[in-house]
XYZ file of C-alpha atoms in Angstrom:
690
model
C 124.914 65.976 147.791
C 125.534 68.658 145.291
C 127.382 70.643 147.916
C 130.227 68.248 147.995
C 130.623 68.294 144.203
C 130.768 72.154 144.634
C 133.465 71.941 146.993
C 135.528 69.561 144.719
C 135.178 71.886 141.824
C 135.867 74.968 143.967
C 139.161 73.834 145.069
C 140.309 72.193 141.873
C 142.494 69.489 143.180
C 143.700 66.014 141.894
C 141.840 63.438 144.013
C 143.510 60.247 145.226
C 141.612 57.983 147.320
C 143.338 58.194 150.903
C 143.734 55.298 153.369
C 141.192 56.802 155.614
C 138.417 55.558 153.287
C 139.289 52.207 154.292
C 137.630 52.971 157.737
C 134.687 50.523 158.111
C 132.335 52.798 160.131
C 130.389 54.633 157.405
C 129.877 57.749 159.642
C 133.500 57.881 160.820
C 134.481 57.480 157.140
C 132.397 60.217 156.090
C 133.855 62.388 158.901
C 137.284 61.694 157.775
C 136.365 62.777 154.223
C 135.268 66.115 155.827
C 138.521 66.479 157.607
C 140.335 65.921 154.378
C 138.302 68.633 152.686
C 138.948 70.915 155.718
C 142.645 70.424 155.337
C 142.503 71.268 151.674
C 140.500 74.317 152.318
C 142.873 75.678 155.003
C 146.072 75.211 153.176
C 147.698 78.281 151.550
C 146.522 78.890 147.909
C 149.973 78.905 146.415
C 150.825 75.344 147.729
C 150.144 72.709 144.852
C 148.524 69.798 146.632
C 148.773 66.815 144.224
C 147.457 64.045 146.414
C 145.016 64.383 149.466
C 146.467 61.209 150.774
C 149.763 63.006 151.686
C 148.150 65.477 153.985
C 148.562 65.213 157.652
C 146.604 66.862 160.427
C 147.786 70.130 161.780
C 149.152 70.732 165.242
C 147.921 72.918 168.183
C 145.431 75.602 166.938
C 145.685 74.623 163.527
C 144.310 71.191 164.471
C 141.361 72.827 166.281
C 140.578 74.949 163.229
C 140.688 71.941 160.936
C 138.353 69.973 163.218
C 135.938 72.899 163.278
C 135.954 73.210 159.540
C 135.300 69.488 159.104
C 132.083 69.629 161.473
C 131.141 72.761 159.510
C 131.367 70.712 156.323
C 129.289 67.971 157.948
C 126.602 70.308 158.918
C 126.429 71.828 155.335
C 126.345 68.415 153.897
C 123.176 67.874 155.938
C 121.471 70.927 154.545
C 122.434 73.477 157.358
C 124.067 76.932 156.370
C 126.090 77.125 159.670
C 127.182 75.361 162.623
C 126.404 76.043 166.204
C 129.665 75.404 167.948
C 128.128 74.878 171.295
C 126.285 71.902 169.992
C 129.204 69.922 168.689
C 130.319 66.793 170.661
C 134.079 67.339 170.364
C 136.826 64.607 170.433
C 138.765 64.354 173.621
C 140.900 67.185 174.576
C 138.715 69.590 172.605
C 136.378 72.306 173.876
C 134.245 74.833 172.327
C 136.146 77.738 174.241
C 139.491 76.388 172.758
C 138.040 75.980 169.193
C 136.615 79.573 169.245
C 139.927 80.957 170.519
C 141.809 79.230 167.855
C 139.423 80.454 165.206
C 139.592 83.914 166.327
C 143.462 83.757 166.054
C 143.317 81.768 162.769
C 144.506 83.541 159.453
C 141.716 81.649 157.624
C 138.644 83.045 159.476
C 136.907 86.219 159.475
C 135.356 87.012 162.932
C 132.238 89.258 163.158
C 129.870 90.014 165.913
C 126.314 90.884 164.870
C 127.142 92.805 161.768
C 124.057 93.905 160.228
C 125.545 94.675 156.661
C 127.915 92.874 154.344
C 129.871 96.056 153.708
C 131.392 95.731 157.154
C 133.326 92.672 156.187
C 134.760 92.094 152.666
C 133.178 88.927 151.258
C 135.271 86.196 150.276
C 138.354 87.353 152.058
C 138.934 84.169 154.063
C 137.343 80.670 153.677
C 135.670 80.683 157.320
C 133.371 83.001 158.930
C 132.836 83.019 162.637
C 129.739 84.927 163.860
C 129.129 85.793 167.550
C 125.466 86.294 168.116
C 123.813 88.520 170.580
C 123.492 85.727 172.948
C 127.273 85.027 172.581
C 126.472 81.839 170.490
C 129.370 81.062 168.200
C 128.217 80.329 164.660
C 130.673 78.914 162.084
C 130.166 79.358 158.380
C 131.862 78.681 155.173
C 132.118 82.221 153.981
C 129.821 81.961 150.793
C 126.896 80.782 152.964
C 127.342 83.466 155.641
C 127.590 86.015 152.661
C 124.393 84.609 151.080
C 122.378 84.879 154.345
C 123.498 88.492 154.813
C 122.653 89.418 151.160
C 119.372 87.853 151.293
C 118.360 89.630 154.454
C 119.555 92.745 153.218
C 117.707 92.629 149.975
C 114.325 91.715 151.535
C 114.552 94.404 154.176
C 115.625 96.999 151.507
C 112.383 96.175 149.492
C 110.337 96.184 152.704
C 111.538 99.696 153.784
C 111.688 101.604 150.699
C 109.122 102.325 148.027
C 111.408 101.778 145.130
C 108.782 101.766 142.268
C 107.741 105.404 142.837
C 104.242 106.795 143.842
C 102.018 104.131 145.563
C 98.643 103.827 144.066
C 96.012 105.630 146.097
C 93.328 103.783 147.982
C 90.799 105.161 145.639
C 92.663 103.944 142.629
C 92.858 100.350 144.113
C 89.192 100.434 144.944
C 88.141 101.509 141.421
C 90.313 98.836 139.794
C 88.947 96.018 141.995
C 85.276 97.148 141.358
C 85.591 97.724 137.638
C 87.056 94.284 136.969
C 85.182 92.267 139.686
C 88.471 91.068 141.043
C 86.841 89.698 144.154
C 84.551 87.164 142.609
C 85.290 83.483 141.858
C 83.040 81.854 139.511
C 79.268 82.744 139.590
C 78.806 82.820 143.311
C 82.272 82.482 145.100
C 84.250 85.187 146.643
C 88.056 85.508 147.660
C 88.764 85.056 151.264
C 89.591 88.098 153.441
C 93.210 87.320 153.282
C 93.286 86.863 149.536
C 91.628 90.365 149.263
C 94.237 91.819 151.638
C 96.827 90.413 149.333
C 95.609 92.617 146.503
C 95.988 95.579 148.686
C 99.411 94.453 149.788
C 100.983 93.954 146.438
C 99.949 97.705 145.299
C 101.882 98.984 148.504
C 104.864 96.699 148.895
C 107.728 95.566 146.613
C 108.314 92.211 148.378
C 105.248 89.842 149.044
C 105.685 86.232 150.535
C 102.382 84.287 149.727
C 102.202 81.117 151.770
C 99.475 78.412 152.248
C 98.970 74.757 152.121
C 97.582 72.882 149.083
C 94.338 74.382 147.672
C 94.356 77.495 149.681
C 94.125 79.575 146.616
C 97.749 80.688 146.123
C 97.496 80.730 142.422
C 94.038 82.258 142.285
C 95.427 85.097 144.472
C 98.566 85.650 142.296
C 96.478 85.953 139.198
C 94.362 88.627 140.821
C 97.411 90.336 142.097
C 98.884 90.584 138.516
C 95.665 92.029 137.287
C 95.371 94.652 140.264
C 99.019 95.734 139.234
C 97.905 96.015 135.512
C 94.898 97.989 136.344
C 96.687 100.480 138.792
C 99.592 100.783 136.245
C 97.333 101.536 133.080
C 99.843 103.387 131.185
C 102.611 100.798 131.391
C 102.771 97.278 129.720
C 104.071 95.315 132.701
C 106.912 93.010 132.148
C 106.244 90.046 134.327
C 108.588 87.030 134.835
C 107.412 83.703 136.001
C 109.848 81.174 137.348
C 110.076 78.114 139.512
C 112.807 75.602 140.699
C 111.814 72.944 138.214
C 110.448 73.070 134.768
C 107.411 71.128 135.805
C 106.673 73.567 138.386
C 107.253 76.448 136.035
C 104.679 74.781 133.495
C 102.145 74.399 136.300
C 102.573 78.167 137.443
C 101.891 79.417 133.923
C 98.965 77.199 133.323
C 97.205 77.849 136.655
C 97.595 81.738 136.100
C 96.274 81.488 132.690
C 93.230 79.306 133.938
C 92.475 81.896 136.486
C 92.961 84.900 134.157
C 89.966 87.191 133.432
C 88.452 86.088 130.193
C 88.701 89.338 128.511
C 92.531 89.470 129.150
C 93.360 86.218 127.506
C 95.690 87.722 125.083
C 98.059 89.271 127.670
C 98.012 85.892 129.913
C 98.521 83.669 127.013
C 101.720 85.515 126.254
C 103.156 84.890 129.781
C 106.111 82.450 129.812
C 107.411 80.420 132.772
C 111.004 79.151 133.044
C 113.266 77.511 135.630
C 115.221 79.844 137.993
C 118.478 78.545 136.289
C 116.964 79.554 132.765
C 115.938 82.889 133.964
C 119.365 83.618 135.365
C 120.957 82.426 132.194
C 122.694 79.462 133.502
C 125.939 78.289 131.651
C 126.012 74.731 130.516
C 127.929 72.320 132.826
C 129.287 75.203 135.034
C 128.267 75.440 138.635
C 126.668 78.938 139.507
C 127.861 80.431 136.234
C 125.047 82.682 135.421
C 124.636 85.388 132.700
C 122.715 87.694 135.093
C 124.126 88.767 138.317
C 124.543 91.871 140.694
C 126.483 93.563 137.882
C 124.242 92.470 134.848
C 120.831 92.713 136.096
C 117.504 91.329 134.569
C 114.956 93.250 133.073
C 111.569 93.098 134.406
C 108.824 94.898 136.651
C 107.294 91.812 138.483
C 108.958 88.642 139.332
C 106.869 85.690 140.541
C 108.681 82.624 142.207
C 106.514 79.404 142.804
C 107.456 76.362 144.962
C 109.945 78.596 146.881
C 110.370 75.770 149.580
C 112.425 74.104 146.847
C 114.853 76.782 146.273
C 118.199 76.577 147.858
C 120.000 79.277 149.602
C 122.584 80.173 147.111
C 120.050 80.169 144.183
C 117.795 82.648 146.048
C 120.754 84.835 146.805
C 121.697 84.979 143.137
C 118.027 85.703 142.015
C 117.778 88.615 144.475
C 121.026 90.062 143.330
C 120.009 89.765 139.696
C 116.660 91.559 139.624
C 116.253 95.255 139.430
C 116.124 97.197 142.639
C 112.676 98.641 141.717
C 111.013 95.438 140.731
C 108.281 93.890 142.733
C 108.839 90.330 143.969
C 106.129 87.732 144.901
C 107.469 84.566 146.554
C 104.843 81.662 146.591
C 105.139 78.479 148.493
C 104.268 76.305 151.405
C 106.968 76.441 154.190
C 105.511 73.138 155.648
C 106.710 71.170 152.464
C 110.059 69.533 151.977
C 112.810 71.827 151.814
C 115.580 72.107 148.942
C 117.774 69.080 148.491
C 120.545 71.574 148.621
C 121.643 73.766 151.376
C 119.123 75.889 153.230
C 115.338 76.157 154.258
C 115.091 79.559 152.756
C 111.219 79.859 152.456
C 110.664 78.579 156.010
C 113.453 81.027 157.372
C 111.900 84.080 155.551
C 108.378 83.254 156.835
C 109.692 82.667 160.302
C 111.691 85.957 160.164
C 108.836 88.052 158.798
C 106.773 86.762 161.587
C 108.959 88.067 164.156
C 109.789 91.419 162.352
C 109.132 94.787 163.697
C 107.120 96.992 161.502
C 109.353 97.820 158.605
C 108.090 100.572 156.348
C 108.193 103.718 158.288
C 107.682 105.724 155.037
C 104.073 104.414 154.763
C 102.073 105.505 157.785
C 100.309 102.522 159.282
C 97.089 104.657 159.088
C 97.203 104.424 155.204
C 97.322 100.733 155.573
C 94.381 100.544 157.862
C 92.476 102.846 155.490
C 93.194 100.652 152.707
C 92.097 97.520 154.914
C 88.830 99.238 155.689
C 88.155 99.975 151.968
C 88.779 96.385 151.035
C 86.638 95.128 153.763
C 83.686 97.231 152.496
C 84.208 95.888 148.917
C 84.448 92.399 150.185
C 81.390 92.572 152.195
C 79.302 93.460 149.066
C 80.462 90.229 147.382
C 80.931 87.671 150.297
C 78.088 85.447 151.511
C 77.003 84.518 155.035
C 79.089 81.260 154.657
C 82.333 82.924 154.164
C 84.783 83.349 156.819
C 84.820 86.617 158.887
C 86.970 89.651 158.116
C 89.408 90.271 160.856
C 88.870 93.710 162.531
C 91.686 94.179 164.936
C 94.550 96.363 163.199
C 96.733 95.979 166.288
C 97.104 92.202 165.738
C 100.358 90.612 165.010
C 99.004 89.212 161.859
C 98.216 92.824 160.454
C 101.707 93.980 161.132
C 102.922 90.943 159.360
C 100.672 91.838 156.430
C 101.931 95.258 156.539
C 105.586 93.958 156.044
C 104.632 91.913 153.155
C 103.652 88.312 154.677
C 100.347 87.024 153.397
C 99.369 83.564 154.859
C 96.308 81.943 153.379
C 94.833 79.126 155.575
C 91.462 78.205 154.165
C 91.808 74.932 151.981
C 89.562 74.475 148.918
C 91.409 71.826 146.935
C 91.436 68.777 149.324
C 88.151 67.235 149.894
C 86.514 65.785 153.019
C 88.633 63.735 155.255
C 91.758 64.765 153.097
C 91.384 68.275 153.984
C 91.098 67.465 157.624
C 94.095 65.219 157.768
C 96.221 67.825 155.940
C 95.331 70.391 158.427
C 95.906 68.003 161.306
C 99.414 67.258 160.230
C 100.237 70.736 159.510
C 99.130 71.726 163.092
C 101.164 68.794 164.350
C 98.124 67.143 166.004
C 99.574 63.814 165.711
C 97.288 61.760 167.715
C 94.079 62.994 165.942
C 95.735 62.568 162.532
C 96.495 58.819 163.291
C 92.981 58.419 164.659
C 91.492 59.843 161.586
C 93.397 57.552 159.419
C 92.338 54.500 161.473
C 88.611 55.701 161.886
C 87.262 54.069 158.773
C 86.656 57.358 156.859
C 86.363 56.028 153.265
C 88.601 58.705 151.854
C 91.468 58.485 154.447
C 93.049 55.117 155.127
C 96.058 53.584 157.037
C 97.304 50.236 155.876
C 99.653 48.644 158.356
C 102.443 47.186 156.353
C 102.512 44.125 158.639
C 99.054 43.216 157.571
C 99.404 44.286 153.867
C 98.777 40.745 152.816
C 95.306 40.862 154.532
C 94.586 44.186 153.166
C 96.316 44.515 149.808
C 93.311 45.993 147.768
C 95.488 49.047 147.196
C 98.032 46.944 145.389
C 95.465 45.356 143.192
C 93.951 48.670 142.394
C 97.224 50.170 141.543
C 98.209 47.430 139.261
C 94.816 47.238 137.516
C 95.036 51.074 136.892
C 98.182 50.720 135.008
C 97.031 47.587 133.143
C 94.022 49.589 132.065
C 96.283 52.325 130.721
C 98.434 50.067 128.715
C 95.490 48.267 127.258
C 93.991 51.516 126.069
C 97.383 52.771 124.601
C 97.609 49.454 122.595
C 93.908 49.749 121.337
C 94.625 53.285 120.086
C 97.637 52.219 118.302
C 95.573 49.434 116.585
C 92.812 51.994 115.607
C 95.347 54.367 114.094
C 97.208 51.506 112.218
C 93.811 50.442 110.680
C 92.750 53.928 109.935
C 89.707 53.868 112.318
C 90.601 57.178 114.066
C 91.352 60.739 112.993
C 94.397 62.662 114.291
C 92.000 64.992 116.229
C 90.206 62.103 117.957
C 93.552 60.467 118.793
C 94.801 63.573 120.502
C 91.720 63.814 122.420
C 91.979 60.203 123.593
C 95.462 60.672 124.826
C 94.681 63.810 126.617
C 91.929 61.959 128.404
C 94.390 59.040 129.163
C 97.010 61.596 130.597
C 94.281 62.922 132.895
C 93.474 59.266 134.006
C 96.912 58.665 134.670
C 96.922 61.100 137.419
C 93.685 59.687 139.017
C 95.924 57.281 141.164
C 99.608 57.699 141.947
C 102.018 55.879 144.080
C 104.408 58.044 146.134
C 107.328 56.365 147.908
C 109.475 57.783 150.543
C 112.385 55.664 149.520
C 113.942 55.708 146.116
C 116.180 52.645 145.852
C 115.833 49.025 147.105
C 115.058 45.986 145.006
C 114.258 43.514 147.804
C 110.617 42.730 148.493
C 109.244 44.903 151.352
C 111.711 47.771 150.959
C 108.813 50.026 149.761
C 111.032 51.789 147.169
C 110.282 53.397 144.004
C 112.560 50.849 142.172
C 110.872 47.867 143.841
C 107.417 48.970 142.817
C 108.258 49.956 139.311
C 109.778 46.482 138.852
C 106.762 44.842 140.268
C 104.187 46.648 138.325
C 106.107 46.183 135.073
C 106.274 42.413 135.712
C 102.557 42.277 136.506
C 101.682 44.017 133.219
C 103.930 41.758 131.123
C 102.027 38.802 132.615
C 98.740 40.027 131.067
C 100.052 41.502 127.734
C 103.330 39.399 127.124
C 106.582 41.036 125.873
C 106.090 41.078 122.073
C 109.169 42.598 120.553
C 107.120 44.886 118.536
C 105.648 46.380 121.575
C 109.019 47.086 123.296
C 111.276 50.111 122.458
C 114.946 50.234 122.397
C 115.235 50.807 126.102
C 113.156 47.803 127.142
C 109.974 49.560 128.083
C 106.656 48.586 126.771
C 104.005 50.689 125.016
C 101.594 52.058 127.697
C 104.428 52.617 130.242
C 104.445 55.651 132.442
C 107.807 57.557 131.971
C 109.299 60.506 133.956
C 111.832 62.725 132.027
C 114.968 63.159 134.067
C 116.990 65.823 132.224
C 115.966 69.232 130.748
C 116.139 69.484 126.955
C 115.251 72.791 125.655
C 115.425 72.043 122.107
C 112.624 69.440 122.591
C 110.774 71.764 125.124
C 110.856 69.149 127.724
C 111.975 69.431 131.389
C 113.074 67.391 134.259
C 109.824 65.910 135.838
C 107.748 65.935 132.932
C 105.432 62.641 132.831
C 103.881 60.962 129.927
C 102.812 57.649 128.452
C 105.089 55.746 125.960
C 103.045 55.244 122.794
C 103.333 53.690 119.410
C 102.454 55.643 116.435
C 102.206 54.821 112.731
C 105.634 56.119 111.678
C 106.132 58.780 109.125
C 109.120 58.579 106.899
C 112.354 58.845 108.766
C 110.606 58.864 112.258
C 110.532 56.324 115.057
C 107.296 54.712 115.915
C 107.771 55.079 119.691
C 106.848 58.466 121.075
C 106.208 59.931 124.646
C 102.989 61.676 124.757
C 102.817 64.565 127.118
C 100.450 67.291 127.917
C 100.441 70.148 125.474
C 100.720 73.927 126.280
C 96.942 74.331 126.229
C 94.650 72.415 128.520
C 93.210 69.253 126.796
C 95.968 69.154 124.125
C 98.998 66.779 123.730
C 102.332 66.649 122.130
C 104.495 63.814 121.029
C 108.280 63.544 121.461
C 110.311 60.743 119.592
C 111.474 58.499 122.366
C 115.186 58.083 120.930
C 115.424 61.933 121.214
C 114.877 61.774 124.921
C 118.286 61.545 126.702
C 117.003 60.320 130.011
C 113.594 59.000 131.139
C 112.707 56.390 133.651
C 109.506 54.308 134.666
C 107.256 56.317 136.670
C 104.475 53.998 137.861
C 105.798 54.880 141.273
C 107.774 58.113 142.100
C 109.234 59.666 145.048
C 107.252 62.060 147.262
C 110.035 64.843 146.477
C 109.320 64.034 142.738
C 105.637 64.629 143.356
C 106.042 67.976 145.125
C 103.785 70.562 143.372
C 101.644 68.013 141.716
C 98.126 66.673 142.563
C 96.272 63.347 142.143
C 92.827 62.265 142.678
C 93.874 59.336 144.875
C 97.371 59.392 146.309
C 98.941 56.292 147.753
C 101.784 57.328 150.298
C 104.250 54.534 150.855
C 106.315 55.274 153.958
C 109.890 53.706 154.734
C 109.874 50.713 157.066
C 112.289 52.123 159.517
C 111.130 54.818 162.140
C 114.636 56.192 162.474
C 115.187 56.577 158.868
C 116.254 60.125 157.714
C 113.480 59.929 155.225
C 110.850 59.540 158.028
C 109.944 63.059 158.397
C 106.791 65.243 159.048
C 107.620 67.413 156.045
C 107.726 64.192 153.725
C 104.610 62.814 155.182
C 102.697 66.043 154.837
C 104.030 66.565 151.245
C 102.772 63.195 150.178
C 99.299 63.312 151.851
C 98.684 66.850 150.529
C 99.112 65.781 146.994
C 95.652 63.934 147.313
C 92.595 65.776 145.950
C 89.883 63.370 147.010
C 91.484 60.195 148.615
C 94.688 59.226 150.412
C 95.898 55.875 151.454
C 98.887 55.859 153.687
C 100.859 52.536 153.765
C 103.276 51.856 156.526
C 103.819 50.701 160.041
C 101.769 52.918 162.560
C 104.837 53.326 164.868
C 106.750 54.548 161.833
C 103.990 57.021 161.052
C 103.785 58.248 164.485
C 107.428 58.740 164.809
C 107.726 60.400 161.426
C 104.997 62.933 162.370
C 107.052 64.066 165.317
C 110.317 64.481 163.543
C 111.106 67.680 161.416
C 113.895 68.807 159.266
C 116.527 70.476 161.382
C 118.854 72.715 159.389
C 120.686 75.327 161.404
C 120.377 78.946 159.886
C 120.208 82.290 161.084
C 118.432 84.009 158.188
C 115.257 84.356 160.192
C 117.245 86.080 163.024
C 118.802 88.538 160.556
C 115.315 89.441 159.148
C 113.924 89.981 162.632
C 116.614 92.415 163.588
C 115.738 96.125 164.195
């Protein structure tokens, strides 16, 4: 993981492969590497360590501390922020009690007991942090992760409990803004859901909003209306709104979605909105881990910060974001806590949602009666727009959900994107109703299908459909090149045709749990990309003129794997490899990508792209945030695989708009739906404290 790279850089030592790496058992070998890191971490900084291989285990209490630190490294490598020492299976002669006693006496470990603020203990004094919870549970951290959790909790609670932006708009002003701009309407006859309407009220009152919901629940629609209500309740100020996401692809989708939902009369304002990655927003330095231009001392400018796909944001990044934004800024965090967590440390969004669900009422400066008054006003406005088929407005203001809303948690539950059986399946998985989910997949419902890998030879229509899908794309790309070469098509027509092909590309997509594996039956991205390429070559041959310098044929689906700001391409951008009639000095092979405006395209010279890979099949991780008309979800073949998780299956299935086909053993599917990501964290507990 990235974490290990960070540790190596953080400690800046010369690495020599030690003999311990000759251990055959992979798990034990890995554990020994953590022990080596622990020894290095706990040595005095003035000692020049040239080779790790010369290190020897400590004695007595030192050995106990080293072992505890090693297990802490192991937990963090698995995505946790900390380690519950009570849950460790210690080697012989070790015990939790003895380890805790050694840590308390150690000169390398801070010890705290339910400290609520970071000011109680100076950050980064010592490499380890031992926290004793109210239940007397001993939690061991690397100091930077302990500090990150504390800062995040403090920043969120601060924004929940203080009106930092000045005077809160009156109920009357909010009502007038909603009515004068028809903000509750969707299309000609549609209406926002009650919770979407409540979100409009919440953002006018609160400085920190978490907007959650599954696919198609209207998160982006809600955000667009939230932006507009802020504009209308601040008419004398041109709001500086910053849009960001963990990846370039997600950032682009956020911008496009908000622009598509914008009021038609306000296109100029919305068309000027820009969206960037979190790294770009914070001014990341090239090649330097965590080296950002903007931080707690040099803050960003901006009035409203909107972060999408927050489930993908790691702990340290979220901490740095909150530190770098102005104290008086509004923050809107968007995401689905049931989706896959960050590939780095932490489950930030899920922890924040859980913590906010268990919070006491935060903002004592705003009387709850004012929130009730606003809610009643919003209800009356909604009733004028809603139809009899819309969901009912909740009336009980004593409900826990209303307190959560008052604290800034907005949970959307009504799905609109997924159709028919897909929507039902997504909900069943989200609700962890495993048996009904499997029954639905096996029921014969035409848009929801389970294909048992054991019988895939008998039911391989999905394979034929997939291969034919990409053969058709390849053929159409070749025909367009021929038409351009013979002067039979204008540039405008060509652009339109390629825009259509890019849409067709997303009609069907194979999403795999596993990334690598070349052997038949591994169900990996690598295997399927090779297989589809081979099948296309059978039909179209491998004419030299149709193959680029990287060995890819025109019509190939390529995924960009590296951000290149000079070309305005980002990691995750997906397009088609095409051949153009070259202008002087240009290469004929281009990657055609969606343009900034809907229905437009742009061309990037293939040799200029530093990293791109075949994308007939992609990982479920890569697909996160995208949507496809028909999603083929390929599971791993091993029930006990660490990739076989409910979050992974949920993410894959929820990418489908109209149809989903799950391919894998039924027993693997059943086991996967029962297993969830388990990453120890105390952020939710910190947020729930009085």
